[in-house]
GROMACS .gro file of N, CA and C in nm:
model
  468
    1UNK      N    1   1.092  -0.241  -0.643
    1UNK     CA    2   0.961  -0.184  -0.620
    1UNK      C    3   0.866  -0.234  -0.729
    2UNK      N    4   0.758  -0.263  -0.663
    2UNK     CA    5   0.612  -0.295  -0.758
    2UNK      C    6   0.559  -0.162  -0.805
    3UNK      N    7   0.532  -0.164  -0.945
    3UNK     CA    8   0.455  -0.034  -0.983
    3UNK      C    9   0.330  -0.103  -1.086
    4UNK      N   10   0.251  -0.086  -1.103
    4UNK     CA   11   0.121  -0.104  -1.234
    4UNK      C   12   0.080  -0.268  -1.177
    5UNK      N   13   0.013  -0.306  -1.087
    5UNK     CA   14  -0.010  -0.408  -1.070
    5UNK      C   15  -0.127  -0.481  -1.177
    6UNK      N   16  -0.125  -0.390  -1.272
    6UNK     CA   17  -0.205  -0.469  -1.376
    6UNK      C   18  -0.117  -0.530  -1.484
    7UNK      N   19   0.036  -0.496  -1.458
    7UNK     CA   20   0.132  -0.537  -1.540
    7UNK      C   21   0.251  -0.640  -1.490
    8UNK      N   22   0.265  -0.715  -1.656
    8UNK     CA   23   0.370  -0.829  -1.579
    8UNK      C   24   0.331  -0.902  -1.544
    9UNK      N   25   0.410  -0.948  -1.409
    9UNK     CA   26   0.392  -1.098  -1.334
    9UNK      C   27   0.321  -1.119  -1.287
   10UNK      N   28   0.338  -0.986  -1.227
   10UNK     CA   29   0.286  -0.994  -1.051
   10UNK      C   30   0.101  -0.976  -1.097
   11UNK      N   31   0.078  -0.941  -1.186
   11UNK     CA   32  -0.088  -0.909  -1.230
   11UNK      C   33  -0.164  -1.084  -1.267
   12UNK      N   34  -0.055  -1.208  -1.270
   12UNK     CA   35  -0.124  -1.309  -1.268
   12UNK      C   36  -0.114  -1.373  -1.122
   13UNK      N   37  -0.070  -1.300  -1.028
   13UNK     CA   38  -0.086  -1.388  -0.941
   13UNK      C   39  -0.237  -1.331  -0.860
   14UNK      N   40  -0.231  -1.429  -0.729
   14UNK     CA   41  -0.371  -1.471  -0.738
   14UNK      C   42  -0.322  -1.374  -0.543
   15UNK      N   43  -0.446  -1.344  -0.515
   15UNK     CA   44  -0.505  -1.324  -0.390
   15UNK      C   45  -0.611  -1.332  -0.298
   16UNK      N   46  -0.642  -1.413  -0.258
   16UNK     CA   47  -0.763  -1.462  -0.211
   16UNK      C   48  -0.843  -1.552  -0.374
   17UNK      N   49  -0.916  -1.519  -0.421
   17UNK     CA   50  -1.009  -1.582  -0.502
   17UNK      C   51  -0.994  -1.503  -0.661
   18UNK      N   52  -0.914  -1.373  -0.588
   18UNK     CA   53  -0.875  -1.264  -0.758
   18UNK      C   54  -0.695  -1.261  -0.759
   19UNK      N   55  -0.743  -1.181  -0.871
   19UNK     CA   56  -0.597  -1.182  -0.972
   19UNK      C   57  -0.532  -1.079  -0.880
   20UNK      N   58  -0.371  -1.035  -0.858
   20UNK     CA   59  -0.357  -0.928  -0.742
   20UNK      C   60  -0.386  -0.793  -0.872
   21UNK      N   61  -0.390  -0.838  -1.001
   21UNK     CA   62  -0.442  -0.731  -1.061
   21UNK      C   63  -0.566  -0.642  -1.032
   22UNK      N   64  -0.675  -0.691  -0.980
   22UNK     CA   65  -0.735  -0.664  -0.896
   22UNK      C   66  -0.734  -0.609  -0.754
   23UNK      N   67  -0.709  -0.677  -0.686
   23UNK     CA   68  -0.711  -0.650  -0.528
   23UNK      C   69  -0.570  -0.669  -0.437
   24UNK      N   70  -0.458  -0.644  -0.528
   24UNK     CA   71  -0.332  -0.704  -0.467
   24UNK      C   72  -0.293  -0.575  -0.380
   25UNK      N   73  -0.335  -0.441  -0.426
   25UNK     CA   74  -0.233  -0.313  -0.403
   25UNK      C   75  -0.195  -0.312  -0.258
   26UNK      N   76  -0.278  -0.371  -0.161
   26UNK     CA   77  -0.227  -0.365   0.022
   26UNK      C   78  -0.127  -0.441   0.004
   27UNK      N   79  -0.080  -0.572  -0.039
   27UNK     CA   80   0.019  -0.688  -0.064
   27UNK      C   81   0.172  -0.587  -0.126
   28UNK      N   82   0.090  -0.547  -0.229
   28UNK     CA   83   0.175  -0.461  -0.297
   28UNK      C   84   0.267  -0.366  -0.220
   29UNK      N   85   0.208  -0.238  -0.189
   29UNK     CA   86   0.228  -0.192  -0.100
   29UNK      C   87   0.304  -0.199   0.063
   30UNK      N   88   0.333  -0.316   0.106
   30UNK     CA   89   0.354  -0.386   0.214
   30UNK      C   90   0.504  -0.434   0.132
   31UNK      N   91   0.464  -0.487   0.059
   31UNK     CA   92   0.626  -0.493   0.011
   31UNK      C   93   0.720  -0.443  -0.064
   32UNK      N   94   0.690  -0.272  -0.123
   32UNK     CA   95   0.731  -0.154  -0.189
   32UNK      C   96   0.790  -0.100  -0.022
   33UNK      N   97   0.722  -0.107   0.103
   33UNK     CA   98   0.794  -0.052   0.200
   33UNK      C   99   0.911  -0.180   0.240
   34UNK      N  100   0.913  -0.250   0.236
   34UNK     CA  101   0.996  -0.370   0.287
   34UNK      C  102   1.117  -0.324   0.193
   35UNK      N  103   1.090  -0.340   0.071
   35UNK     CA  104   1.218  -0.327  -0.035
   35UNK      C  105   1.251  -0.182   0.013
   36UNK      N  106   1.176  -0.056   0.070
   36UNK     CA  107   1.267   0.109   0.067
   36UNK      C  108   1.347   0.051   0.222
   37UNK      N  109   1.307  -0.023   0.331
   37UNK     CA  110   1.333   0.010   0.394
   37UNK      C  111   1.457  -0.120   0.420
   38UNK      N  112   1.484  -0.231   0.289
   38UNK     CA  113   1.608  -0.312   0.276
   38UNK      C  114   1.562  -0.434   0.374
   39UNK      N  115   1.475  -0.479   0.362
   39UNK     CA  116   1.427  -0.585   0.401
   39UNK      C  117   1.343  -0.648   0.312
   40UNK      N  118   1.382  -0.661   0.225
   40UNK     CA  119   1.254  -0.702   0.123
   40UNK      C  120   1.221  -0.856   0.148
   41UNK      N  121   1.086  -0.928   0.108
   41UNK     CA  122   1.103  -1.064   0.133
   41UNK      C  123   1.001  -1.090  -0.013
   42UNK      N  124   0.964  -1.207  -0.013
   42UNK     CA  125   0.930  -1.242  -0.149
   42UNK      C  126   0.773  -1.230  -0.154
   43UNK      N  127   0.731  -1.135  -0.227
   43UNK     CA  128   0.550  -1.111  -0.286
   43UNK      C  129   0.485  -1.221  -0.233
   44UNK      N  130   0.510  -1.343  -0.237
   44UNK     CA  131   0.393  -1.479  -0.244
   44UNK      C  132   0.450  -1.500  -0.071
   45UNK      N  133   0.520  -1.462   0.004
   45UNK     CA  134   0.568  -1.451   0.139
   45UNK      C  135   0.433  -1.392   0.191
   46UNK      N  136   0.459  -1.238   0.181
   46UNK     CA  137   0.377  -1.152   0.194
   46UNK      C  138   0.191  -1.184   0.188
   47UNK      N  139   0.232  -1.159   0.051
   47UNK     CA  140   0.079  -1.250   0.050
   47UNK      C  141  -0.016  -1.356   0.101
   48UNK      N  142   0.056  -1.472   0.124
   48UNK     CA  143   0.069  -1.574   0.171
   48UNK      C  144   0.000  -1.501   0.376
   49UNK      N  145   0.098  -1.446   0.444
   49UNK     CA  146   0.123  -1.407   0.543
   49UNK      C  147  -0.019  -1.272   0.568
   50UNK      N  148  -0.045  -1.212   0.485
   50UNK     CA  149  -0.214  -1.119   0.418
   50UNK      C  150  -0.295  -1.207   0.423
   51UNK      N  151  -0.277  -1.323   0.393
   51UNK     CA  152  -0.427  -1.410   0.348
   51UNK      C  153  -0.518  -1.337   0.488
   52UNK      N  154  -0.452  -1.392   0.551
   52UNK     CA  155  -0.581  -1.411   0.718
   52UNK      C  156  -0.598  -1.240   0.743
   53UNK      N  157  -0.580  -1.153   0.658
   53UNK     CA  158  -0.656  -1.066   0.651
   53UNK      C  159  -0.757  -0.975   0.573
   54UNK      N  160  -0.757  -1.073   0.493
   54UNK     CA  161  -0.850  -1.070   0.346
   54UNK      C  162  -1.016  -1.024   0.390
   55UNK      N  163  -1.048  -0.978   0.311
   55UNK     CA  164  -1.187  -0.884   0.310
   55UNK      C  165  -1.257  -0.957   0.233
   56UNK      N  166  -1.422  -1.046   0.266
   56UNK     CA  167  -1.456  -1.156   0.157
   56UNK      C  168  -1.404  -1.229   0.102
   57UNK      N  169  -1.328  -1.314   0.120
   57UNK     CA  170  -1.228  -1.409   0.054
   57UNK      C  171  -1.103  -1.352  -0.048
   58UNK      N  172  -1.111  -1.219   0.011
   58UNK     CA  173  -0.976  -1.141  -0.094
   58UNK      C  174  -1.039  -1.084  -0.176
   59UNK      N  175  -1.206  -1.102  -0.240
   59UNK     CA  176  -1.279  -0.997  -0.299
   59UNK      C  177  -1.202  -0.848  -0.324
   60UNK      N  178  -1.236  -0.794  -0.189
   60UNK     CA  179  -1.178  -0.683  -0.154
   60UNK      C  180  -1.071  -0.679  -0.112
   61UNK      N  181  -0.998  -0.724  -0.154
   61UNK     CA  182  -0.842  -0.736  -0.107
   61UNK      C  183  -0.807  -0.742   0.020
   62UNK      N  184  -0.754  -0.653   0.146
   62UNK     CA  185  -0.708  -0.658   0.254
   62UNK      C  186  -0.745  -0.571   0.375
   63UNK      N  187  -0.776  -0.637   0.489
   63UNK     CA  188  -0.786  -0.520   0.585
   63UNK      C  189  -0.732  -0.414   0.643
   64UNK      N  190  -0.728  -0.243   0.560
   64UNK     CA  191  -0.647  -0.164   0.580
   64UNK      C  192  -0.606  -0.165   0.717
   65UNK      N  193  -0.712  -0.195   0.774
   65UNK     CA  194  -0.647  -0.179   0.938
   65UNK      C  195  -0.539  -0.268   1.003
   66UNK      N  196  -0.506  -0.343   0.927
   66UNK     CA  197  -0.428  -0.437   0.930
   66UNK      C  198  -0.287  -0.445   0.926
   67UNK      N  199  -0.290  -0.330   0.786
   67UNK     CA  200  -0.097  -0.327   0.717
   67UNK      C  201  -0.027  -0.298   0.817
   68UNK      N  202  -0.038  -0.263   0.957
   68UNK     CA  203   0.073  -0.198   1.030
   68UNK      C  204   0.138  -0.366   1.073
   69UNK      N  205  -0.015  -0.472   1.127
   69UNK     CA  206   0.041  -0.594   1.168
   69UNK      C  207   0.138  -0.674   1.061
   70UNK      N  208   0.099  -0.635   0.935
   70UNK     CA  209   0.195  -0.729   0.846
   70UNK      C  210   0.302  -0.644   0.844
   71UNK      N  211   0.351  -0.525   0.862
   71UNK     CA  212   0.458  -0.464   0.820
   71UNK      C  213   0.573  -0.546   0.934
   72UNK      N  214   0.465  -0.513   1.113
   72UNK     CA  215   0.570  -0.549   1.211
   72UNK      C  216   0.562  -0.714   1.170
   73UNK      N  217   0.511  -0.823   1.157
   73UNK     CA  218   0.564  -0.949   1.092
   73UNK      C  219   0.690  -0.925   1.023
   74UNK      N  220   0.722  -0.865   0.911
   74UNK     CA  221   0.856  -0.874   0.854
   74UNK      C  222   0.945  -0.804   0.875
   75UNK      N  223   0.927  -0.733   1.002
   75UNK     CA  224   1.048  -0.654   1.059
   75UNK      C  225   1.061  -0.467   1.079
   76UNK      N  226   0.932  -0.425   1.006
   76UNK     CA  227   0.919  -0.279   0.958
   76UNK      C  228   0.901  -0.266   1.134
   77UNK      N  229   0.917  -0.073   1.134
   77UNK     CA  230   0.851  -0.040   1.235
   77UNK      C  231   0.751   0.079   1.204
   78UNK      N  232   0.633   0.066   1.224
   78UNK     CA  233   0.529   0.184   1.161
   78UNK      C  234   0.426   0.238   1.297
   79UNK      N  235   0.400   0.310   1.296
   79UNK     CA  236   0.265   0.294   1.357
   79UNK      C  237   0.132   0.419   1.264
   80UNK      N  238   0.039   0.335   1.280
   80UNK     CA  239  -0.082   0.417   1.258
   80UNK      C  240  -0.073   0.584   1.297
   81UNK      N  241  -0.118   0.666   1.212
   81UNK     CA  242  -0.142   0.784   1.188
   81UNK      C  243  -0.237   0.865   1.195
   82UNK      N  244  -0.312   1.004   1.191
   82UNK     CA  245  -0.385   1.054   1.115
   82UNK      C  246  -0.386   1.036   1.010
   83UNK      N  247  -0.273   1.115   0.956
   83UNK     CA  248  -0.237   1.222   0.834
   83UNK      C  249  -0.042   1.197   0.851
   84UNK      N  250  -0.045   1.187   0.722
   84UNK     CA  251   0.159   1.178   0.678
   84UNK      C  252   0.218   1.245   0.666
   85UNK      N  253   0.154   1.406   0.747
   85UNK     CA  254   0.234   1.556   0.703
   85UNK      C  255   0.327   1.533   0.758
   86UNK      N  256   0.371   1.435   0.942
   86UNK     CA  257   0.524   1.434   0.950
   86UNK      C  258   0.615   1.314   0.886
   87UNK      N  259   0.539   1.233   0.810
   87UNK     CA  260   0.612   1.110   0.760
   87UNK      C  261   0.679   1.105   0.676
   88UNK      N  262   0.816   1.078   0.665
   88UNK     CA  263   0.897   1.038   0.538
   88UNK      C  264   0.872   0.941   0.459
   89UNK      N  265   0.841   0.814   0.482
   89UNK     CA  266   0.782   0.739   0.430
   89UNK      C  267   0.689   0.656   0.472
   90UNK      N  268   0.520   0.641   0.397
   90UNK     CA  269   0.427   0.595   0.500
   90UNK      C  270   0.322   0.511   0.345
   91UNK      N  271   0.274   0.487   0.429
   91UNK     CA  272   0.167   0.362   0.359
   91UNK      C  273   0.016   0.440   0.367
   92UNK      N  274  -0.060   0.471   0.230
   92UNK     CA  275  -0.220   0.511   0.272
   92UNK      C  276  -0.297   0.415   0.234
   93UNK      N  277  -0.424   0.369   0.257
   93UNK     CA  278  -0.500   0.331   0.182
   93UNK      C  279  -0.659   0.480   0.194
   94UNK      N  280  -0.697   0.475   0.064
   94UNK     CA  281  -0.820   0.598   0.024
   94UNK      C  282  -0.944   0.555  -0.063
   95UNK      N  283  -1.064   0.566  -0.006
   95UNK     CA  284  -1.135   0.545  -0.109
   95UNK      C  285  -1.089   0.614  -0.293
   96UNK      N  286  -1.165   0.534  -0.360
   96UNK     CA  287  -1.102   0.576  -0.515
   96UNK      C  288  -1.278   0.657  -0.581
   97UNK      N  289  -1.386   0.628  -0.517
   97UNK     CA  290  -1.441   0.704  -0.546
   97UNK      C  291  -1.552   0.751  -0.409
   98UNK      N  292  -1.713   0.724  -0.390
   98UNK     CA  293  -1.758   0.773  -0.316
   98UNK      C  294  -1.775   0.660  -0.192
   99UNK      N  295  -1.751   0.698  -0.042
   99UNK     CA  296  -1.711   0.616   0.061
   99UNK      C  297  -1.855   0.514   0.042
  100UNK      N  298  -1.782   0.404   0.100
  100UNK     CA  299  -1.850   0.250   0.070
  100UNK      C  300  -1.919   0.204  -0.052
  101UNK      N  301  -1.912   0.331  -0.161
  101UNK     CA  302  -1.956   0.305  -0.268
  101UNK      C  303  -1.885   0.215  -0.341
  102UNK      N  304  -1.800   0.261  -0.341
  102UNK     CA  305  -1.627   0.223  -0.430
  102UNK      C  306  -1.501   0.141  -0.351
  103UNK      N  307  -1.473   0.135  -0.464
  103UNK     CA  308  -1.335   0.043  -0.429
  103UNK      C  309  -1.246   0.131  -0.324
  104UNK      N  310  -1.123   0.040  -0.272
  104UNK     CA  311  -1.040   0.158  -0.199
  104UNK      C  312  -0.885   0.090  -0.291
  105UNK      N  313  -0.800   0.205  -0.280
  105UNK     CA  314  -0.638   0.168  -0.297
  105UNK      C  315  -0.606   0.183  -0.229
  106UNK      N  316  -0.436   0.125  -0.172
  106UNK     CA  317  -0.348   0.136  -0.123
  106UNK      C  318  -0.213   0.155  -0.157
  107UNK      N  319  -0.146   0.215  -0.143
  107UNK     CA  320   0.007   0.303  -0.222
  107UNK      C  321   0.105   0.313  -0.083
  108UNK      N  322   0.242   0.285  -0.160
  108UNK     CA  323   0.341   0.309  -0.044
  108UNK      C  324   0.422   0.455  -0.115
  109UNK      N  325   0.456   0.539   0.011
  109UNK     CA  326   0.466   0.686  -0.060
  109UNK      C  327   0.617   0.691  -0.006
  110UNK      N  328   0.711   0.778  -0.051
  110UNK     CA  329   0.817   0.843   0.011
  110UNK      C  330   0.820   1.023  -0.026
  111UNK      N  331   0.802   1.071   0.095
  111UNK     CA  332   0.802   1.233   0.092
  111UNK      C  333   0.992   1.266   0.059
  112UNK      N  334   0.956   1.328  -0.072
  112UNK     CA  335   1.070   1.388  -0.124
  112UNK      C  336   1.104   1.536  -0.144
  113UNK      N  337   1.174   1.577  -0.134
  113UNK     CA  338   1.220   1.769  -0.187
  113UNK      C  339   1.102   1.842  -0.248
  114UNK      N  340   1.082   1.754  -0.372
  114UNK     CA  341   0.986   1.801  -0.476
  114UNK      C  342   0.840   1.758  -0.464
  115UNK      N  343   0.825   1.694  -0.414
  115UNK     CA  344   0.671   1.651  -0.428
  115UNK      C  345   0.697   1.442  -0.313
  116UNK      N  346   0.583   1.395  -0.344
  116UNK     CA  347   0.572   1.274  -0.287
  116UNK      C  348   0.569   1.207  -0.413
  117UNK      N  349   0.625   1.029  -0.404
  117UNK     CA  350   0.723   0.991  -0.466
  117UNK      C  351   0.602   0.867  -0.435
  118UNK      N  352   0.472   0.824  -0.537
  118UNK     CA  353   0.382   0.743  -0.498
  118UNK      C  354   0.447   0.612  -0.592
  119UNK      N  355   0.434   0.463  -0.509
  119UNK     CA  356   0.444   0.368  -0.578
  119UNK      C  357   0.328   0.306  -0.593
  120UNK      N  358   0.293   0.187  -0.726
  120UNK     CA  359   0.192   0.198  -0.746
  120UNK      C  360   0.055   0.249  -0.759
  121UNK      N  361   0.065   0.372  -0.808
  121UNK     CA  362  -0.047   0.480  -0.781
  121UNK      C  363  -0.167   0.366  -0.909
  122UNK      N  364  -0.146   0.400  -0.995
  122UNK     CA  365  -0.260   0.323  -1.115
  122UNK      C  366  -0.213   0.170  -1.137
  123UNK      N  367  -0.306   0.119  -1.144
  123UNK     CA  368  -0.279  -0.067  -1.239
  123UNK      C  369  -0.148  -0.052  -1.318
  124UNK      N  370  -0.170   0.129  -1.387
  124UNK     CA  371  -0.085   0.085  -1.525
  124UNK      C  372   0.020   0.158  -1.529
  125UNK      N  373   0.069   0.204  -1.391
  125UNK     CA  374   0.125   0.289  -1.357
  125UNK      C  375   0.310   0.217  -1.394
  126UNK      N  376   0.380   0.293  -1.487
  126UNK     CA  377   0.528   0.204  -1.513
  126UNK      C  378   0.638   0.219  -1.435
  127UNK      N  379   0.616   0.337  -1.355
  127UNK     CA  380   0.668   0.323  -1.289
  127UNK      C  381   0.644   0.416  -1.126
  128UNK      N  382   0.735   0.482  -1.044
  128UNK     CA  383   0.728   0.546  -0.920
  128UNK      C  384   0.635   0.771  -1.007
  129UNK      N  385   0.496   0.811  -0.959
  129UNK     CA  386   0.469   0.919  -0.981
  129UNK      C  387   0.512   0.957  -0.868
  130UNK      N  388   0.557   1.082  -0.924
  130UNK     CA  389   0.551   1.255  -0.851
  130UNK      C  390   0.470   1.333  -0.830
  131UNK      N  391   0.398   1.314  -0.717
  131UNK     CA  392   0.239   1.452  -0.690
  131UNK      C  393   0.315   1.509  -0.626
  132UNK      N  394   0.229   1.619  -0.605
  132UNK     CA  395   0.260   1.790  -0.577
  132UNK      C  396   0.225   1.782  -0.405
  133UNK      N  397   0.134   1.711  -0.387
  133UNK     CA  398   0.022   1.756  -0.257
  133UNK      C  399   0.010   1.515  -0.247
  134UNK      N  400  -0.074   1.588  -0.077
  134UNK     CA  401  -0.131   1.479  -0.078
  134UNK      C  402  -0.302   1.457  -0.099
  135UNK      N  403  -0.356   1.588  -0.143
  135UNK     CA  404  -0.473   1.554  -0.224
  135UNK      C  405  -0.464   1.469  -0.358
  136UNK      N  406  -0.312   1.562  -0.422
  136UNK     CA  407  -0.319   1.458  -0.541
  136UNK      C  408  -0.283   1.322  -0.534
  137UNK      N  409  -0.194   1.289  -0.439
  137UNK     CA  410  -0.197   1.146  -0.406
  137UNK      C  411  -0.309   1.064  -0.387
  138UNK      N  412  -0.400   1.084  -0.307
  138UNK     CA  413  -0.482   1.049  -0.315
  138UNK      C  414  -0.641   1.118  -0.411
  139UNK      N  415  -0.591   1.202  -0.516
  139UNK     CA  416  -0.708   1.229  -0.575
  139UNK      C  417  -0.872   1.318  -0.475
  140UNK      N  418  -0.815   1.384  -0.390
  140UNK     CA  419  -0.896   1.439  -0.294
  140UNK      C  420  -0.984   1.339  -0.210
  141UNK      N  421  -0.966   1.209  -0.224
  141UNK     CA  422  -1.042   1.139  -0.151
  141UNK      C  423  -1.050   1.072  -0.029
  142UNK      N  424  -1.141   1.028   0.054
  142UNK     CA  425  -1.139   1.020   0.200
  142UNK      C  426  -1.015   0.937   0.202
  143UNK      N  427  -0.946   0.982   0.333
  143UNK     CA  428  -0.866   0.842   0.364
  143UNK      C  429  -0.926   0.755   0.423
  144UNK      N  430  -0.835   0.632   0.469
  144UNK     CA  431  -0.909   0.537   0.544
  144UNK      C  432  -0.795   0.462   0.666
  145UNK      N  433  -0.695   0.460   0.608
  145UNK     CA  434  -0.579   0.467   0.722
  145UNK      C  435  -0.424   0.510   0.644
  146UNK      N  436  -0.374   0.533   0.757
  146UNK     CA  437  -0.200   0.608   0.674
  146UNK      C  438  -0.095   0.501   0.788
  147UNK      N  439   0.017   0.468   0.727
  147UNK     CA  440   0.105   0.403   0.867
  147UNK      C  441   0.194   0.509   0.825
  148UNK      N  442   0.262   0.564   0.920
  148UNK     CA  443   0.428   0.586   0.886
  148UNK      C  444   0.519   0.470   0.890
  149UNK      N  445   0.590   0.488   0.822
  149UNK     CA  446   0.717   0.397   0.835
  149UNK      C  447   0.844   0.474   0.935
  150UNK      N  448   0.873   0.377   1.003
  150UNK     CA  449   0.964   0.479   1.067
  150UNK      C  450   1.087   0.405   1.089
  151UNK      N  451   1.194   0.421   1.129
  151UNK     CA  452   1.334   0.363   1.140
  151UNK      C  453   1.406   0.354   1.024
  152UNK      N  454   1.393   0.442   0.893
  152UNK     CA  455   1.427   0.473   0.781
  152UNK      C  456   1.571   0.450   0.753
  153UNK      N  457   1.600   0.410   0.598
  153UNK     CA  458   1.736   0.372   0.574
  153UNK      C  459   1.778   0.538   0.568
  154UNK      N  460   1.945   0.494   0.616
  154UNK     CA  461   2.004   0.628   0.625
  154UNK      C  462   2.032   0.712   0.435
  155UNK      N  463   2.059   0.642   0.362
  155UNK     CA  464   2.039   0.681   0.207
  155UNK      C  465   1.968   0.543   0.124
  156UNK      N  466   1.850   0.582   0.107
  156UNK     CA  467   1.763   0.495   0.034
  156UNK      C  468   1.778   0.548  -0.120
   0.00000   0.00000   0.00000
């Protein structure tokens, strides 16, 4: 699993025209579910396979509406959502501050016992957080799309 995409390797590679330190987290994300669900394939795969859905030349990283098509490319099965109250494990992307003002993230989540189990939540994030809610996952902010993941490993 990818966590702190401002750290390490993976923060020099490139996506569209930026660093994925920047704008990688949909890429990211897309392949934090590949690796829970034992299909993992290689970041610059992924990416590579994202380009043709890039937002301004990758500016803005990726078209949320999109991640479900790259997931089914490498084998996932998801579909688009509301809301992840029945999902075990699902993909959001959320604005990070006020809608079209701001940037958006994207995080791959697994609903656990205790709370939800967010990967890559911050740049600098070291590793997998534990929120309580999915406000705090997403910091109370709008969503913008959720996939479930579905066909789940039997012990991940």
């Amino acid at each position: 699993m990818i966590n702190g995409q401002a750290l390490g390797a993976v923060s020099k590679l490139r996506y569209g025209i930026c660093r994925m330190s920047f704008n990688g987290c949909e890429v990211i994300a897309v392949h934090n579910a590949l690796v829970y669900l034992g299909i993992p394939k290689p970041l610059t795969d992924i990416a590579f396979y994202m380009e043709r859905f890039r937002v301004l030349m990758g500016f803005f990283g990726c078209n949320a509406y999109k991640l479900g098509k790259a997931l089914k490319h490498f084998g996932a099965e998801c579909s688009r959502v509301k809301t992840p109250d029945d999902s075990k494990a699902f993909i959001i992307t959320f604005w990070t501050g006020r809608r079209l003002l701001s940037s958006v993230h994207t995080v791959f989540c697994i609903r656990k016992e205790n709370g939800i189990e967010v990967y890559n939540r911050y740049n600098s994030s070291h590793g997998a957080e534990l929120c309580g809610s999915m406000d705090e996952v997403a910091a109370k902010k709008k969503t913008i799309a959720v996939y479930s993941i579905e066909n789940l490993p039997q012990n991940p």
